[in-house]
Amino acid sequence: MALLICPKCKERSFTWFVGGKAGLTTWSCFDCDYEAKEVENNNSACENCGEISKIKLKDKEKEYWWCSNCNTTSDIQKQP
């Protein structure tokens, strides 16, 4: 499995694993120990690069979109 660029530390040390009783996908960085859960396991098209590689991640502080192809992140807008 290829290592991707971590959205937090920007090092090529970000990868995923499936674990726990619920079988949730967890993304983890070997360099900075950042960890985020994948909220939905269906990829969307990235507005930046056009690839179907944008996923929703949630860490201890926020929920956001992250593209594994071009490494862009964007905040998720809350509905009123």
CSV table of C-alpha atoms in Angstrom, one decimal:
chain,number,residue,atom,x,y,z
A,1,MET,CA,0.0,0.0,0.0
A,2,ALA,CA,1.4,3.4,-1.0
A,3,LEU,CA,2.0,6.1,1.6
A,4,LEU,CA,0.1,9.3,0.9
A,5,ILE,CA,0.8,12.9,2.1
A,6,CYS,CA,-0.5,13.6,5.6
A,7,PRO,CA,-3.0,16.5,5.6
A,8,LYS,CA,-1.5,17.7,8.9
A,9,CYS,CA,2.3,17.4,8.7
A,10,LYS,CA,2.6,17.2,4.8
A,11,GLU,CA,5.0,14.2,5.0
A,12,ARG,CA,4.5,11.1,2.8
A,13,SER,CA,3.6,8.9,5.7
A,14,PHE,CA,-0.2,8.7,5.7
A,15,THR,CA,-2.0,5.4,5.3
A,16,TRP,CA,-5.2,3.6,6.3
A,17,PHE,CA,-6.4,0.5,8.0
A,18,VAL,CA,-9.7,-1.1,8.8
A,19,GLY,CA,-10.3,-1.9,12.4
A,20,GLY,CA,-12.5,-2.2,15.4
A,21,LYS,CA,-15.8,-3.9,15.8
A,22,ALA,CA,-17.6,-1.5,13.5
A,23,GLY,CA,-15.0,-2.0,10.7
A,24,LEU,CA,-14.3,1.8,10.4
A,25,THR,CA,-11.5,2.9,8.1
A,26,THR,CA,-8.9,4.9,10.1
A,27,TRP,CA,-6.2,7.0,8.5
A,28,SER,CA,-3.0,7.4,10.4
A,29,CYS,CA,0.4,9.2,10.0
A,30,PHE,CA,3.6,7.4,10.9
A,31,ASP,CA,5.5,10.6,11.1
A,32,CYS,CA,3.3,12.9,13.3
A,33,ASP,CA,0.8,10.3,14.8
A,34,TYR,CA,-2.1,12.2,13.4
A,35,GLU,CA,-5.3,10.0,13.1
A,36,ALA,CA,-8.7,10.5,11.5
A,37,LYS,CA,-11.7,8.3,10.8
A,38,GLU,CA,-13.2,8.1,7.4
A,39,VAL,CA,-16.8,9.3,7.8
A,40,GLU,CA,-18.1,7.9,4.6
A,41,ASN,CA,-16.6,5.2,2.4
A,42,ASN,CA,-17.7,6.6,-0.9
A,43,ASN,CA,-15.3,8.8,-2.8
A,44,SER,CA,-16.4,12.0,-4.5
A,45,ALA,CA,-14.9,14.0,-7.3
A,46,CYS,CA,-12.3,16.6,-6.2
A,47,GLU,CA,-13.0,20.1,-7.4
A,48,ASN,CA,-9.2,20.8,-7.6
A,49,CYS,CA,-7.9,17.8,-9.7
A,50,GLY,CA,-11.1,16.2,-11.0
A,51,GLU,CA,-10.2,12.7,-9.7
A,52,ILE,CA,-12.7,10.5,-7.7
A,53,SER,CA,-10.4,10.6,-4.7
A,54,LYS,CA,-12.0,13.0,-2.2
A,55,ILE,CA,-13.1,11.5,1.1
A,56,LYS,CA,-14.6,12.9,4.3
A,57,LEU,CA,-12.4,12.6,7.4
A,58,LYS,CA,-13.1,13.4,11.0
A,59,ASP,CA,-10.4,13.9,13.7
A,60,LYS,CA,-10.7,15.0,17.3
A,61,GLU,CA,-11.2,18.6,16.4
A,62,LYS,CA,-13.0,18.8,13.0
A,63,GLU,CA,-14.6,17.1,10.0
A,64,TYR,CA,-13.3,18.0,6.6
A,65,TRP,CA,-12.9,16.8,3.0
A,66,TRP,CA,-9.5,15.5,1.9
A,67,CYS,CA,-8.3,14.5,-1.6
A,68,SER,CA,-5.8,11.6,-1.6
A,69,ASN,CA,-4.8,12.5,-5.2
A,70,CYS,CA,-3.8,16.2,-4.9
A,71,ASN,CA,-3.8,16.5,-1.0
A,72,THR,CA,-6.2,19.4,-0.8
A,73,THR,CA,-8.4,19.8,2.2
A,74,SER,CA,-11.6,21.8,2.6
A,75,ASP,CA,-13.9,22.5,5.5
A,76,ILE,CA,-17.3,21.0,5.5
A,77,GLN,CA,-20.0,23.6,5.6
A,78,LYS,CA,-22.6,23.0,8.3
A,79,GLN,CA,-26.2,23.2,7.2
A,80,PRO,CA,-28.3,25.7,9.2
